[in-house]
Amino acid sequence: MKKTTKAILLSVLVFPGAGHIYLKKYSPACGFIGAFAFLLSIVISALVEQAEKISQKIVSGDIPLDINAISQALVEQNANSGQQTSFTGYALLFIWLFAMVDAYRLAKQVKPTITNK
């Protein structure tokens, strides 16, 4: 498998920046990994916060223990906090795509090594 293919697959399937580690470009790898992990932690904390609010309402009896009522409460809560979460989601997607393109660009610049078999 070519270096470009490996670098792209690592960036796409594993984590943004993994292809850079494969190419031994550690500084950009740390940048992509750090930025993506930070934004991912924001998304996860927002989701956990939403789940806690819904579970508190269920425990207090404000929302009945019914799947339709819980689904409706989730939809209403997502409508209230959608703008920040959608911006963070777009930023995650941008970082992921940029890491993939940059890994491809860097892999194309690497000169292939000749090995004797």
PDB file of C-alpha atoms in Angstrom:
ATOM      1  CA  MET A   1       0.000   0.000   0.000  1.00  0.00           C
ATOM      2  CA  LYS A   2       1.272   3.467  -0.870  1.00  0.00           C
ATOM      3  CA  LYS A   3       2.256   5.967   1.797  1.00  0.00           C
ATOM      4  CA  THR A   4      -0.407   8.391   0.625  1.00  0.00           C
ATOM      5  CA  THR A   5      -3.139   5.783   1.015  1.00  0.00           C
ATOM      6  CA  LYS A   6      -1.926   4.734   4.478  1.00  0.00           C
ATOM      7  CA  ALA A   7      -1.653   8.322   5.683  1.00  0.00           C
ATOM      8  CA  ILE A   8      -5.146   9.203   4.453  1.00  0.00           C
ATOM      9  CA  LEU A   9      -6.713   6.049   5.899  1.00  0.00           C
ATOM     10  CA  LEU A  10      -5.092   6.657   9.281  1.00  0.00           C
ATOM     11  CA  SER A  11      -6.337  10.244   9.317  1.00  0.00           C
ATOM     12  CA  VAL A  12      -9.843   9.268   8.251  1.00  0.00           C
ATOM     13  CA  LEU A  13     -10.423   6.030  10.138  1.00  0.00           C
ATOM     14  CA  VAL A  14      -8.345   6.390  13.301  1.00  0.00           C
ATOM     15  CA  PHE A  15      -8.060  10.048  14.341  1.00  0.00           C
ATOM     16  CA  PRO A  16      -7.091  13.305  12.663  1.00  0.00           C
ATOM     17  CA  GLY A  17      -3.321  13.547  12.962  1.00  0.00           C
ATOM     18  CA  ALA A  18      -2.673   9.793  12.926  1.00  0.00           C
ATOM     19  CA  GLY A  19      -1.540  10.010   9.308  1.00  0.00           C
ATOM     20  CA  HIS A  20       0.905  12.735  10.292  1.00  0.00           C
ATOM     21  CA  ILE A  21       2.366  10.501  13.001  1.00  0.00           C
ATOM     22  CA  TYR A  22       2.809   7.766  10.385  1.00  0.00           C
ATOM     23  CA  LEU A  23       4.663  10.287   8.212  1.00  0.00           C
ATOM     24  CA  LYS A  24       6.772  11.351  11.236  1.00  0.00           C
ATOM     25  CA  LYS A  25       5.433  14.912  11.134  1.00  0.00           C
ATOM     26  CA  TYR A  26       4.894  15.248  14.858  1.00  0.00           C
ATOM     27  CA  SER A  27       4.237  18.985  15.181  1.00  0.00           C
ATOM     28  CA  PRO A  28       1.229  19.074  12.838  1.00  0.00           C
ATOM     29  CA  ALA A  29       0.037  15.784  14.337  1.00  0.00           C
ATOM     30  CA  CYS A  30      -0.015  17.306  17.818  1.00  0.00           C
ATOM     31  CA  GLY A  31      -1.883  20.333  16.493  1.00  0.00           C
ATOM     32  CA  PHE A  32      -4.576  18.273  14.781  1.00  0.00           C
ATOM     33  CA  ILE A  33      -4.926  15.825  17.667  1.00  0.00           C
ATOM     34  CA  GLY A  34      -5.060  18.592  20.271  1.00  0.00           C
ATOM     35  CA  ALA A  35      -7.580  20.733  18.404  1.00  0.00           C
ATOM     36  CA  PHE A  36      -9.819  17.793  17.562  1.00  0.00           C
ATOM     37  CA  ALA A  37      -9.686  16.366  21.095  1.00  0.00           C
ATOM     38  CA  PHE A  38     -10.503  19.767  22.606  1.00  0.00           C
ATOM     39  CA  LEU A  39     -13.533  20.288  20.365  1.00  0.00           C
ATOM     40  CA  LEU A  40     -14.640  16.679  20.874  1.00  0.00           C
ATOM     41  CA  SER A  41     -14.516  17.179  24.638  1.00  0.00           C
ATOM     42  CA  ILE A  42     -16.771  20.236  24.251  1.00  0.00           C
ATOM     43  CA  VAL A  43     -19.314  18.202  22.277  1.00  0.00           C
ATOM     44  CA  ILE A  44     -19.218  15.299  24.732  1.00  0.00           C
ATOM     45  CA  SER A  45     -19.611  17.573  27.753  1.00  0.00           C
ATOM     46  CA  ALA A  46     -22.593  19.304  26.103  1.00  0.00           C
ATOM     47  CA  LEU A  47     -24.210  15.931  25.427  1.00  0.00           C
ATOM     48  CA  VAL A  48     -23.610  14.757  28.981  1.00  0.00           C
ATOM     49  CA  GLU A  49     -25.064  18.012  30.309  1.00  0.00           C
ATOM     50  CA  GLN A  50     -28.186  17.557  28.180  1.00  0.00           C
ATOM     51  CA  ALA A  51     -28.559  13.953  29.334  1.00  0.00           C
ATOM     52  CA  GLU A  52     -28.210  15.029  32.976  1.00  0.00           C
ATOM     53  CA  LYS A  53     -30.910  17.686  32.587  1.00  0.00           C
ATOM     54  CA  ILE A  54     -33.310  15.199  31.010  1.00  0.00           C
ATOM     55  CA  SER A  55     -32.578  12.561  33.640  1.00  0.00           C
ATOM     56  CA  GLN A  56     -33.133  15.107  36.435  1.00  0.00           C
ATOM     57  CA  LYS A  57     -36.538  15.963  34.944  1.00  0.00           C
ATOM     58  CA  ILE A  58     -37.412  12.265  34.713  1.00  0.00           C
ATOM     59  CA  VAL A  59     -36.405  11.640  38.331  1.00  0.00           C
ATOM     60  CA  SER A  60     -38.322  14.696  39.574  1.00  0.00           C
ATOM     61  CA  GLY A  61     -41.422  13.596  37.648  1.00  0.00           C
ATOM     62  CA  ASP A  62     -41.564  16.559  35.245  1.00  0.00           C
ATOM     63  CA  ILE A  63     -41.188  14.156  32.306  1.00  0.00           C
ATOM     64  CA  PRO A  64     -43.053  10.844  32.404  1.00  0.00           C
ATOM     65  CA  LEU A  65     -41.108   7.632  31.910  1.00  0.00           C
ATOM     66  CA  ASP A  66     -42.321   7.283  28.340  1.00  0.00           C
ATOM     67  CA  ILE A  67     -40.146   7.090  25.234  1.00  0.00           C
ATOM     68  CA  ASN A  68     -42.245   9.630  23.343  1.00  0.00           C
ATOM     69  CA  ALA A  69     -42.103  12.177  26.164  1.00  0.00           C
ATOM     70  CA  ILE A  70     -38.353  11.700  26.570  1.00  0.00           C
ATOM     71  CA  SER A  71     -37.818  12.039  22.810  1.00  0.00           C
ATOM     72  CA  GLN A  72     -39.867  15.230  22.754  1.00  0.00           C
ATOM     73  CA  ALA A  73     -37.839  16.662  25.654  1.00  0.00           C
ATOM     74  CA  LEU A  74     -34.591  15.842  23.836  1.00  0.00           C
ATOM     75  CA  VAL A  75     -35.814  17.530  20.665  1.00  0.00           C
ATOM     76  CA  GLU A  76     -36.834  20.653  22.587  1.00  0.00           C
ATOM     77  CA  GLN A  77     -33.524  20.790  24.423  1.00  0.00           C
ATOM     78  CA  ASN A  78     -31.545  20.357  21.182  1.00  0.00           C
ATOM     79  CA  ALA A  79     -33.477  23.221  19.608  1.00  0.00           C
ATOM     80  CA  ASN A  80     -32.423  25.491  22.488  1.00  0.00           C
ATOM     81  CA  SER A  81     -28.698  24.673  22.375  1.00  0.00           C
ATOM     82  CA  GLY A  82     -28.246  23.855  18.707  1.00  0.00           C
ATOM     83  CA  GLN A  83     -26.153  26.792  17.520  1.00  0.00           C
ATOM     84  CA  GLN A  84     -23.033  26.186  19.622  1.00  0.00           C
ATOM     85  CA  THR A  85     -23.169  22.442  19.088  1.00  0.00           C
ATOM     86  CA  SER A  86     -23.575  22.780  15.322  1.00  0.00           C
ATOM     87  CA  PHE A  87     -20.652  25.234  15.111  1.00  0.00           C
ATOM     88  CA  THR A  88     -18.473  22.828  17.074  1.00  0.00           C
ATOM     89  CA  GLY A  89     -19.583  19.966  14.832  1.00  0.00           C
ATOM     90  CA  TYR A  90     -18.656  21.916  11.715  1.00  0.00           C
ATOM     91  CA  ALA A  91     -15.285  22.776  13.261  1.00  0.00           C
ATOM     92  CA  LEU A  92     -14.688  19.070  13.976  1.00  0.00           C
ATOM     93  CA  LEU A  93     -15.548  18.183  10.389  1.00  0.00           C
ATOM     94  CA  PHE A  94     -13.272  20.929   9.064  1.00  0.00           C
ATOM     95  CA  ILE A  95     -10.326  19.732  11.170  1.00  0.00           C
ATOM     96  CA  TRP A  96     -10.902  16.135  10.098  1.00  0.00           C
ATOM     97  CA  LEU A  97     -11.026  17.017   6.397  1.00  0.00           C
ATOM     98  CA  PHE A  98      -8.071  19.403   6.652  1.00  0.00           C
ATOM     99  CA  ALA A  99      -5.995  16.732   8.421  1.00  0.00           C
ATOM    100  CA  MET A 100      -6.845  14.253   5.677  1.00  0.00           C
ATOM    101  CA  VAL A 101      -5.877  16.665   2.881  1.00  0.00           C
ATOM    102  CA  ASP A 102      -2.709  17.733   4.680  1.00  0.00           C
ATOM    103  CA  ALA A 103      -1.666  14.107   5.281  1.00  0.00           C
ATOM    104  CA  TYR A 104      -2.130  13.446   1.563  1.00  0.00           C
ATOM    105  CA  ARG A 105      -0.104  16.544   0.681  1.00  0.00           C
ATOM    106  CA  LEU A 106       2.732  15.589   3.026  1.00  0.00           C
ATOM    107  CA  ALA A 107       2.758  11.974   1.863  1.00  0.00           C
ATOM    108  CA  LYS A 108       3.115  13.135  -1.746  1.00  0.00           C
ATOM    109  CA  GLN A 109       6.166  15.202  -0.746  1.00  0.00           C
ATOM    110  CA  VAL A 110       7.937  12.256   0.929  1.00  0.00           C
ATOM    111  CA  LYS A 111      10.400  10.633  -1.410  1.00  0.00           C
ATOM    112  CA  PRO A 112       9.951   6.859  -1.658  1.00  0.00           C
ATOM    113  CA  THR A 113      12.745   4.750  -0.250  1.00  0.00           C
ATOM    114  CA  ILE A 114      14.241   1.974  -2.363  1.00  0.00           C
ATOM    115  CA  THR A 115      14.468  -1.339  -0.593  1.00  0.00           C
ATOM    116  CA  ASN A 116      16.036  -4.546  -1.805  1.00  0.00           C
ATOM    117  CA  LYS A 117      13.857  -7.597  -1.510  1.00  0.00           C
TER     118      LYS A 117
END
